[in-house]
Amino acid sequence: MKNDCLFCAIAAGEIPSNKVYEDDLCYAFYDIAPQAPTHFLVIPKDHIGSVAEIGAGNSAVVAHIFEVIANVTKELGLESYRVVSNIGEQAGQSVRHLHFHVLSGRDMTWPPG
Ligand code: AMP
């Protein structure tokens, strides 16, 4: 757990969140400022700063998170959705703990803004 990391604190239950799913490796919770009718985030419990910090030593959790996304979206009845991860300031990353946005329930544009 990284000091002063909001999502580490959420994963540890120190800051309340609206849980979607949890297991030993990852935690999923609804975004506080939803950008679609369904918008939740999936994070690794161990701190990883962003996609840019994924490597041989920690990449297994990413495969696990995508498996969780496939399962949880099915359970929620979501047939079409978008998975997004912002890396760095210019791309819009505001929380420096790896997270995958799962957005669903409205028409989406491409390319994203
Ligand atoms: P990003 O801007 O890609 O780093 O995504 C961070 C996301 O975290 C944003 O969509 C925020 O709305 C969301 N967020 C920030 N604080 C909280 C919180 N306490 N609980 C749930 N979602 C949050």
Short mmCIF file of N, CA, C and O and ligand atoms in Angstrom, two decimals:
data_model
loop_
_atom_site.label_atom_id
_atom_site.label_comp_id
_atom_site.label_asym_id
_atom_site.label_seq_id
_atom_site.Cartn_x
_atom_site.Cartn_y
_atom_site.Cartn_z
N MET A 1 0.84 -1.19 0.00
CA MET A 1 0.00 0.00 0.00
C MET A 1 0.88 1.25 0.00
O MET A 1 1.80 1.37 0.80
N LYS A 2 0.56 2.17 -0.91
CA LYS A 2 1.37 3.39 -1.04
C LYS A 2 0.72 4.50 -0.20
O LYS A 2 -0.49 4.71 -0.28
N ASN A 3 1.54 5.18 0.57
CA ASN A 3 1.05 6.30 1.37
C ASN A 3 0.44 7.37 0.47
O ASN A 3 0.97 7.65 -0.60
N ASP A 4 -0.64 7.97 0.93
CA ASP A 4 -1.27 9.07 0.21
C ASP A 4 -1.82 8.68 -1.15
O ASP A 4 -1.98 9.54 -2.03
N CYS A 5 -2.08 7.38 -1.37
CA CYS A 5 -2.69 6.95 -2.63
C CYS A 5 -4.17 6.69 -2.38
O CYS A 5 -4.53 5.80 -1.60
N LEU A 6 -5.02 7.47 -3.05
CA LEU A 6 -6.47 7.36 -2.85
C LEU A 6 -6.98 5.95 -3.13
O LEU A 6 -7.77 5.39 -2.36
N PHE A 7 -6.55 5.35 -4.24
CA PHE A 7 -7.10 4.04 -4.59
C PHE A 7 -6.52 2.92 -3.74
O PHE A 7 -7.20 1.91 -3.52
N CYS A 8 -5.30 3.06 -3.21
CA CYS A 8 -4.80 2.11 -2.21
C CYS A 8 -5.71 2.16 -0.98
O CYS A 8 -6.07 1.12 -0.42
N ALA A 9 -6.08 3.37 -0.57
CA ALA A 9 -6.94 3.53 0.61
C ALA A 9 -8.34 2.97 0.36
O ALA A 9 -8.94 2.35 1.24
N ILE A 10 -8.85 3.14 -0.85
CA ILE A 10 -10.16 2.57 -1.19
C ILE A 10 -10.09 1.04 -1.19
O ILE A 10 -10.95 0.36 -0.63
N ALA A 11 -9.03 0.49 -1.80
CA ALA A 11 -8.89 -0.98 -1.85
C ALA A 11 -8.77 -1.57 -0.44
O ALA A 11 -9.22 -2.69 -0.19
N ALA A 12 -8.16 -0.81 0.47
CA ALA A 12 -7.97 -1.27 1.85
C ALA A 12 -9.21 -1.04 2.71
O ALA A 12 -9.24 -1.42 3.88
N GLY A 13 -10.24 -0.39 2.15
CA GLY A 13 -11.46 -0.13 2.90
C GLY A 13 -11.35 1.06 3.84
O GLY A 13 -12.23 1.29 4.67
N GLU A 14 -10.27 1.83 3.72
CA GLU A 14 -10.08 2.98 4.60
C GLU A 14 -10.90 4.19 4.16
O GLU A 14 -11.18 5.08 4.95
N ILE A 15 -11.21 4.22 2.87
CA ILE A 15 -12.09 5.26 2.32
C ILE A 15 -13.27 4.53 1.70
O ILE A 15 -13.08 3.58 0.94
N PRO A 16 -14.50 4.94 2.04
CA PRO A 16 -15.67 4.20 1.55
C PRO A 16 -15.84 4.29 0.04
O PRO A 16 -15.47 5.29 -0.60
N SER A 17 -16.38 3.23 -0.54
CA SER A 17 -16.68 3.21 -1.97
C SER A 17 -17.86 2.28 -2.18
O SER A 17 -18.22 1.51 -1.28
N ASN A 18 -18.42 2.36 -3.36
CA ASN A 18 -19.58 1.54 -3.71
C ASN A 18 -19.08 0.32 -4.47
O ASN A 18 -18.89 0.35 -5.67
N LYS A 19 -18.88 -0.77 -3.75
CA LYS A 19 -18.21 -1.96 -4.31
C LYS A 19 -19.05 -2.69 -5.36
O LYS A 19 -20.24 -2.90 -5.17
N VAL A 20 -18.38 -3.09 -6.43
CA VAL A 20 -18.99 -3.92 -7.47
C VAL A 20 -18.50 -5.35 -7.31
O VAL A 20 -19.27 -6.31 -7.46
N TYR A 21 -17.22 -5.52 -6.99
CA TYR A 21 -16.60 -6.85 -6.95
C TYR A 21 -15.29 -6.73 -6.19
O TYR A 21 -14.63 -5.69 -6.23
N GLU A 22 -14.89 -7.83 -5.52
CA GLU A 22 -13.60 -7.85 -4.83
C GLU A 22 -13.07 -9.27 -4.77
O GLU A 22 -13.83 -10.22 -4.57
N ASP A 23 -11.77 -9.43 -4.95
CA ASP A 23 -11.11 -10.70 -4.63
C ASP A 23 -9.73 -10.37 -4.07
O ASP A 23 -9.45 -9.22 -3.74
N ASP A 24 -8.87 -11.38 -3.95
CA ASP A 24 -7.56 -11.15 -3.32
C ASP A 24 -6.69 -10.17 -4.10
O ASP A 24 -5.82 -9.51 -3.54
N LEU A 25 -6.90 -10.12 -5.41
CA LEU A 25 -5.99 -9.37 -6.28
C LEU A 25 -6.52 -8.01 -6.72
O LEU A 25 -5.73 -7.11 -7.03
N CYS A 26 -7.83 -7.89 -6.81
CA CYS A 26 -8.36 -6.64 -7.38
C CYS A 26 -9.66 -6.21 -6.69
O CYS A 26 -10.29 -6.97 -5.95
N TYR A 27 -10.02 -4.97 -6.96
CA TYR A 27 -11.20 -4.36 -6.34
C TYR A 27 -11.91 -3.53 -7.42
O TYR A 27 -11.25 -2.81 -8.18
N ALA A 28 -13.22 -3.66 -7.51
CA ALA A 28 -14.00 -2.90 -8.49
C ALA A 28 -15.06 -2.10 -7.75
O ALA A 28 -15.71 -2.60 -6.82
N PHE A 29 -15.23 -0.82 -8.15
CA PHE A 29 -16.17 0.07 -7.46
C PHE A 29 -16.69 1.12 -8.44
O PHE A 29 -16.01 1.46 -9.42
N TYR A 30 -17.88 1.62 -8.14
CA TYR A 30 -18.50 2.61 -9.03
C TYR A 30 -17.78 3.94 -8.95
O TYR A 30 -17.38 4.39 -7.86
N ASP A 31 -17.60 4.56 -10.11
CA ASP A 31 -16.94 5.87 -10.19
C ASP A 31 -17.82 6.92 -9.52
O ASP A 31 -19.04 6.95 -9.68
N ILE A 32 -17.17 7.80 -8.78
CA ILE A 32 -17.89 8.84 -8.02
C ILE A 32 -18.50 9.91 -8.95
O ILE A 32 -19.43 10.61 -8.57
N ALA A 33 -17.97 10.01 -10.16
CA ALA A 33 -18.47 10.99 -11.14
C ALA A 33 -18.73 10.26 -12.46
O ALA A 33 -17.95 10.39 -13.41
N PRO A 34 -19.82 9.47 -12.50
CA PRO A 34 -20.03 8.58 -13.66
C PRO A 34 -20.17 9.32 -14.98
O PRO A 34 -20.86 10.34 -15.07
N GLN A 35 -19.51 8.78 -16.00
CA GLN A 35 -19.54 9.36 -17.34
C GLN A 35 -20.43 8.55 -18.28
O GLN A 35 -20.47 8.80 -19.49
N ALA A 36 -21.16 7.61 -17.74
CA ALA A 36 -22.10 6.77 -18.50
C ALA A 36 -23.07 6.18 -17.49
O ALA A 36 -22.79 6.18 -16.28
N PRO A 37 -24.22 5.68 -17.94
CA PRO A 37 -25.19 5.11 -16.99
C PRO A 37 -24.57 4.05 -16.07
O PRO A 37 -24.92 3.95 -14.89
N THR A 38 -23.66 3.23 -16.62
CA THR A 38 -22.85 2.35 -15.77
C THR A 38 -21.39 2.75 -15.95
O THR A 38 -20.89 2.80 -17.08
N HIS A 39 -20.71 3.04 -14.86
CA HIS A 39 -19.30 3.44 -14.90
C HIS A 39 -18.64 2.96 -13.62
O HIS A 39 -18.90 3.49 -12.54
N PHE A 40 -17.83 1.91 -13.75
CA PHE A 40 -17.07 1.47 -12.58
C PHE A 40 -15.60 1.34 -12.93
O PHE A 40 -15.22 1.36 -14.11
N LEU A 41 -14.78 1.25 -11.89
CA LEU A 41 -13.33 1.16 -12.03
C LEU A 41 -12.86 -0.17 -11.47
O LEU A 41 -13.41 -0.65 -10.47
N VAL A 42 -11.87 -0.75 -12.10
CA VAL A 42 -11.26 -1.97 -11.57
C VAL A 42 -9.78 -1.67 -11.33
O VAL A 42 -9.08 -1.20 -12.24
N ILE A 43 -9.33 -1.96 -10.11
CA ILE A 43 -7.95 -1.64 -9.73
C ILE A 43 -7.27 -2.86 -9.13
O ILE A 43 -7.92 -3.70 -8.50
N PRO A 44 -5.94 -2.96 -9.32
CA PRO A 44 -5.20 -3.98 -8.57
C PRO A 44 -5.09 -3.53 -7.12
O PRO A 44 -5.00 -2.33 -6.84
N LYS A 45 -5.11 -4.48 -6.18
CA LYS A 45 -4.96 -4.10 -4.77
C LYS A 45 -3.54 -3.62 -4.49
O LYS A 45 -3.33 -2.70 -3.71
N ASP A 46 -2.55 -4.25 -5.13
CA ASP A 46 -1.17 -3.78 -4.99
C ASP A 46 -1.00 -2.52 -5.83
O ASP A 46 -1.54 -2.42 -6.93
N HIS A 47 -0.19 -1.60 -5.33
CA HIS A 47 -0.03 -0.34 -6.04
C HIS A 47 0.79 -0.50 -7.32
O HIS A 47 1.91 -1.00 -7.31
N ILE A 48 0.21 -0.06 -8.43
CA ILE A 48 0.90 0.09 -9.71
C ILE A 48 0.47 1.47 -10.19
O ILE A 48 -0.71 1.80 -10.17
N GLY A 49 1.42 2.30 -10.62
CA GLY A 49 1.10 3.69 -10.92
C GLY A 49 0.21 3.88 -12.13
O GLY A 49 -0.66 4.75 -12.15
N SER A 50 0.44 3.10 -13.16
CA SER A 50 -0.33 3.20 -14.40
C SER A 50 0.09 2.06 -15.31
O SER A 50 0.97 1.25 -14.95
N VAL A 51 -0.49 2.00 -16.50
CA VAL A 51 -0.08 1.00 -17.49
C VAL A 51 1.43 1.08 -17.74
O VAL A 51 2.09 0.07 -17.99
N ALA A 52 1.98 2.30 -17.63
CA ALA A 52 3.40 2.49 -17.90
C ALA A 52 4.29 1.74 -16.91
O ALA A 52 5.48 1.54 -17.19
N GLU A 53 3.73 1.29 -15.80
CA GLU A 53 4.53 0.56 -14.79
C GLU A 53 4.27 -0.94 -14.82
O GLU A 53 4.68 -1.66 -13.91
N ILE A 54 3.59 -1.42 -15.86
CA ILE A 54 3.34 -2.85 -15.97
C ILE A 54 4.57 -3.51 -16.61
O ILE A 54 5.11 -3.03 -17.60
N GLY A 55 5.00 -4.61 -16.00
CA GLY A 55 6.15 -5.35 -16.52
C GLY A 55 6.00 -6.82 -16.18
O GLY A 55 4.96 -7.26 -15.67
N ALA A 56 7.07 -7.58 -16.45
CA ALA A 56 7.02 -9.03 -16.25
C ALA A 56 6.65 -9.41 -14.82
O ALA A 56 5.98 -10.42 -14.59
N GLY A 57 7.05 -8.58 -13.86
CA GLY A 57 6.82 -8.92 -12.46
C GLY A 57 5.41 -8.67 -11.95
O GLY A 57 5.03 -9.18 -10.90
N ASN A 58 4.61 -7.89 -12.67
CA ASN A 58 3.27 -7.57 -12.15
C ASN A 58 2.15 -7.68 -13.19
O ASN A 58 1.01 -7.31 -12.91
N SER A 59 2.47 -8.19 -14.38
CA SER A 59 1.47 -8.16 -15.45
C SER A 59 0.35 -9.20 -15.28
O SER A 59 -0.71 -9.06 -15.89
N ALA A 60 0.57 -10.22 -14.45
CA ALA A 60 -0.47 -11.26 -14.31
C ALA A 60 -1.78 -10.66 -13.78
O ALA A 60 -2.87 -11.11 -14.17
N VAL A 61 -1.67 -9.65 -12.93
CA VAL A 61 -2.88 -9.06 -12.36
C VAL A 61 -3.72 -8.37 -13.45
O VAL A 61 -4.95 -8.27 -13.33
N VAL A 62 -3.07 -7.93 -14.50
CA VAL A 62 -3.81 -7.26 -15.58
C VAL A 62 -4.68 -8.28 -16.32
O VAL A 62 -5.86 -8.01 -16.62
N ALA A 63 -4.12 -9.45 -16.61
CA ALA A 63 -4.93 -10.51 -17.23
C ALA A 63 -6.09 -10.88 -16.32
O ALA A 63 -7.23 -11.06 -16.78
N HIS A 64 -5.81 -10.96 -15.03
CA HIS A 64 -6.86 -11.28 -14.07
C HIS A 64 -7.96 -10.21 -14.08
O HIS A 64 -9.15 -10.53 -14.07
N ILE A 65 -7.56 -8.95 -14.11
CA ILE A 65 -8.54 -7.86 -14.12
C ILE A 65 -9.43 -7.96 -15.36
O ILE A 65 -10.66 -7.77 -15.28
N PHE A 66 -8.87 -8.29 -16.51
CA PHE A 66 -9.70 -8.40 -17.71
C PHE A 66 -10.65 -9.59 -17.62
O PHE A 66 -11.79 -9.53 -18.12
N GLU A 67 -10.21 -10.66 -16.96
CA GLU A 67 -11.12 -11.79 -16.72
C GLU A 67 -12.27 -11.34 -15.81
O GLU A 67 -13.44 -11.67 -16.06
N VAL A 68 -11.93 -10.58 -14.78
CA VAL A 68 -12.96 -10.04 -13.87
C VAL A 68 -13.92 -9.13 -14.63
O VAL A 68 -15.14 -9.20 -14.44
N ILE A 69 -13.39 -8.28 -15.50
CA ILE A 69 -14.27 -7.39 -16.27
C ILE A 69 -15.23 -8.21 -17.12
O ILE A 69 -16.43 -7.91 -17.19
N ALA A 70 -14.73 -9.27 -17.77
CA ALA A 70 -15.61 -10.11 -18.59
C ALA A 70 -16.72 -10.74 -17.74
O ALA A 70 -17.88 -10.80 -18.15
N ASN A 71 -16.35 -11.20 -16.55
CA ASN A 71 -17.34 -11.85 -15.68
C ASN A 71 -18.34 -10.87 -15.09
O ASN A 71 -19.55 -11.11 -15.10
N VAL A 72 -17.83 -9.75 -14.56
CA VAL A 72 -18.71 -8.79 -13.87
C VAL A 72 -19.68 -8.15 -14.86
O VAL A 72 -20.86 -7.98 -14.56
N THR A 73 -19.20 -7.80 -16.05
CA THR A 73 -20.11 -7.20 -17.04
C THR A 73 -21.21 -8.19 -17.42
O THR A 73 -22.36 -7.79 -17.59
N LYS A 74 -20.86 -9.45 -17.54
CA LYS A 74 -21.90 -10.47 -17.82
C LYS A 74 -22.92 -10.52 -16.69
O LYS A 74 -24.13 -10.55 -16.93
N GLU A 75 -22.42 -10.52 -15.46
CA GLU A 75 -23.33 -10.56 -14.31
C GLU A 75 -24.24 -9.33 -14.27
O GLU A 75 -25.40 -9.42 -13.85
N LEU A 76 -23.73 -8.19 -14.71
CA LEU A 76 -24.54 -6.96 -14.72
C LEU A 76 -25.41 -6.88 -15.97
O LEU A 76 -26.18 -5.92 -16.12
N GLY A 77 -25.27 -7.83 -16.88
CA GLY A 77 -26.09 -7.84 -18.10
C GLY A 77 -25.63 -6.83 -19.13
O GLY A 77 -26.41 -6.42 -19.99
N LEU A 78 -24.37 -6.44 -19.07
CA LEU A 78 -23.84 -5.46 -20.03
C LEU A 78 -23.29 -6.19 -21.25
O LEU A 78 -22.35 -6.97 -21.14
N GLU A 79 -23.88 -5.91 -22.41
CA GLU A 79 -23.42 -6.59 -23.63
C GLU A 79 -22.41 -5.76 -24.39
O GLU A 79 -21.60 -6.29 -25.16
N SER A 80 -22.49 -4.44 -24.24
CA SER A 80 -21.57 -3.55 -24.94
C SER A 80 -21.01 -2.55 -23.94
O SER A 80 -21.76 -1.96 -23.14
N TYR A 81 -19.72 -2.42 -23.96
CA TYR A 81 -19.09 -1.51 -22.99
C TYR A 81 -17.72 -1.14 -23.50
O TYR A 81 -17.19 -1.73 -24.43
N ARG A 82 -17.14 -0.11 -22.87
CA ARG A 82 -15.79 0.33 -23.23
C ARG A 82 -14.89 0.25 -22.00
O ARG A 82 -15.30 0.61 -20.91
N VAL A 83 -13.66 -0.25 -22.22
CA VAL A 83 -12.65 -0.32 -21.16
C VAL A 83 -11.56 0.69 -21.50
O VAL A 83 -11.03 0.66 -22.62
N VAL A 84 -11.27 1.58 -20.55
CA VAL A 84 -10.33 2.67 -20.81
C VAL A 84 -9.34 2.79 -19.65
O VAL A 84 -9.73 2.68 -18.49
N SER A 85 -8.08 3.03 -19.97
CA SER A 85 -7.10 3.39 -18.95
C SER A 85 -6.32 4.59 -19.43
O SER A 85 -5.73 4.56 -20.52
N ASN A 86 -6.35 5.67 -18.67
CA ASN A 86 -5.62 6.88 -19.02
C ASN A 86 -4.23 6.81 -18.40
O ASN A 86 -4.07 6.42 -17.23
N ILE A 87 -3.23 7.20 -19.17
CA ILE A 87 -1.84 7.16 -18.69
C ILE A 87 -1.24 8.55 -18.85
O ILE A 87 -1.09 9.05 -19.97
N GLY A 88 -0.94 9.17 -17.71
CA GLY A 88 -0.29 10.48 -17.75
C GLY A 88 -1.28 11.62 -17.87
O GLY A 88 -2.45 11.45 -18.19
N GLU A 89 -0.75 12.80 -17.60
CA GLU A 89 -1.56 14.01 -17.49
C GLU A 89 -2.29 14.36 -18.79
O GLU A 89 -3.49 14.65 -18.80
N GLN A 90 -1.58 14.30 -19.92
CA GLN A 90 -2.20 14.71 -21.17
C GLN A 90 -3.37 13.81 -21.56
O GLN A 90 -4.34 14.26 -22.16
N ALA A 91 -3.27 12.55 -21.19
CA ALA A 91 -4.36 11.61 -21.49
C ALA A 91 -5.49 11.68 -20.48
O ALA A 91 -6.53 11.03 -20.65
N GLY A 92 -5.30 12.44 -19.41
CA GLY A 92 -6.38 12.65 -18.46
C GLY A 92 -6.32 11.82 -17.20
O GLY A 92 -7.30 11.70 -16.47
N GLN A 93 -5.15 11.22 -16.92
CA GLN A 93 -5.05 10.43 -15.68
C GLN A 93 -5.01 11.37 -14.48
O GLN A 93 -4.13 12.22 -14.38
N SER A 94 -5.97 11.22 -13.56
CA SER A 94 -6.00 12.08 -12.38
C SER A 94 -5.63 11.32 -11.11
O SER A 94 -5.29 11.95 -10.11
N VAL A 95 -5.72 10.01 -11.12
CA VAL A 95 -5.34 9.20 -9.95
C VAL A 95 -4.21 8.27 -10.36
O VAL A 95 -4.36 7.46 -11.30
N ARG A 96 -3.09 8.39 -9.67
CA ARG A 96 -1.87 7.67 -10.05
C ARG A 96 -1.81 6.27 -9.44
O ARG A 96 -0.86 5.92 -8.74
N HIS A 97 -2.88 5.52 -9.67
CA HIS A 97 -2.94 4.10 -9.30
C HIS A 97 -3.67 3.43 -10.46
O HIS A 97 -4.79 3.86 -10.80
N LEU A 98 -3.06 2.43 -11.07
CA LEU A 98 -3.63 1.78 -12.25
C LEU A 98 -5.12 1.49 -12.07
O LEU A 98 -5.53 0.92 -11.06
N HIS A 99 -5.91 1.92 -13.05
CA HIS A 99 -7.34 1.62 -12.99
C HIS A 99 -7.88 1.52 -14.40
O HIS A 99 -7.44 2.23 -15.31
N PHE A 100 -8.83 0.62 -14.56
CA PHE A 100 -9.52 0.44 -15.83
C PHE A 100 -10.95 0.91 -15.64
O PHE A 100 -11.68 0.39 -14.80
N HIS A 101 -11.33 1.93 -16.43
CA HIS A 101 -12.71 2.39 -16.44
C HIS A 101 -13.53 1.40 -17.25
O HIS A 101 -13.11 0.99 -18.34
N VAL A 102 -14.70 1.02 -16.77
CA VAL A 102 -15.66 0.24 -17.56
C VAL A 102 -16.90 1.11 -17.69
O VAL A 102 -17.54 1.46 -16.69
N LEU A 103 -17.21 1.49 -18.94
CA LEU A 103 -18.32 2.41 -19.23
C LEU A 103 -19.33 1.71 -20.12
O LEU A 103 -18.96 1.05 -21.09
N SER A 104 -20.61 1.90 -19.78
CA SER A 104 -21.64 1.22 -20.56
C SER A 104 -22.98 1.94 -20.43
O SER A 104 -23.18 2.74 -19.51
N GLY A 105 -23.87 1.67 -21.38
CA GLY A 105 -25.24 2.14 -21.25
C GLY A 105 -25.58 3.36 -22.08
O GLY A 105 -26.68 3.92 -21.94
N ARG A 106 -24.66 3.80 -22.93
CA ARG A 106 -24.98 4.91 -23.84
C ARG A 106 -24.15 4.73 -25.12
O ARG A 106 -23.15 4.02 -25.12
N ASP A 107 -24.60 5.43 -26.17
CA ASP A 107 -23.81 5.45 -27.41
C ASP A 107 -22.48 6.14 -27.13
O ASP A 107 -22.43 7.12 -26.38
N MET A 108 -21.42 5.63 -27.75
CA MET A 108 -20.09 6.23 -27.55
C MET A 108 -19.51 6.65 -28.89
O MET A 108 -19.81 6.04 -29.91
N THR A 109 -18.70 7.69 -28.83
CA THR A 109 -18.10 8.19 -30.06
C THR A 109 -16.69 7.62 -30.23
O THR A 109 -16.03 7.20 -29.27
N TRP A 110 -16.24 7.61 -31.47
CA TRP A 110 -14.86 7.22 -31.77
C TRP A 110 -14.32 8.16 -32.83
O TRP A 110 -15.03 8.42 -33.81
N PRO A 111 -13.14 8.73 -32.72
CA PRO A 111 -12.19 8.50 -31.62
C PRO A 111 -12.62 9.19 -30.34
O PRO A 111 -13.37 10.17 -30.39
N PRO A 112 -12.14 8.69 -29.19
CA PRO A 112 -12.47 9.35 -27.93
C PRO A 112 -11.81 10.72 -27.87
O PRO A 112 -10.78 10.94 -28.49
N GLY A 113 -12.38 11.63 -27.14
CA GLY A 113 -11.87 13.00 -27.08
C GLY A 113 -10.65 13.14 -26.20
O GLY A 113 -10.31 12.26 -25.47
P1 AMP B 1 -8.61 9.05 -14.27
O1 AMP B 1 -9.01 10.49 -14.41
O2 AMP B 1 -8.57 8.28 -15.55
O3 AMP B 1 -7.33 8.91 -13.47
O4 AMP B 1 -9.76 8.35 -13.45
C1 AMP B 1 -9.92 8.56 -12.08
C2 AMP B 1 -11.38 8.34 -11.79
O5 AMP B 1 -11.52 8.17 -10.39
C3 AMP B 1 -12.28 9.50 -12.20
O6 AMP B 1 -13.25 9.03 -13.13
C4 AMP B 1 -12.92 9.94 -10.87
O7 AMP B 1 -14.26 10.32 -11.01
C5 AMP B 1 -12.77 8.70 -10.03
N1 AMP B 1 -12.72 8.91 -8.59
C6 AMP B 1 -11.99 9.83 -7.92
N2 AMP B 1 -12.18 9.72 -6.60
C7 AMP B 1 -13.07 8.70 -6.44
C8 AMP B 1 -13.67 8.08 -5.30
N3 AMP B 1 -13.41 8.49 -4.06
N4 AMP B 1 -14.53 7.05 -5.50
C9 AMP B 1 -14.81 6.64 -6.75
N5 AMP B 1 -14.27 7.16 -7.87
C10 AMP B 1 -13.41 8.18 -7.71
#
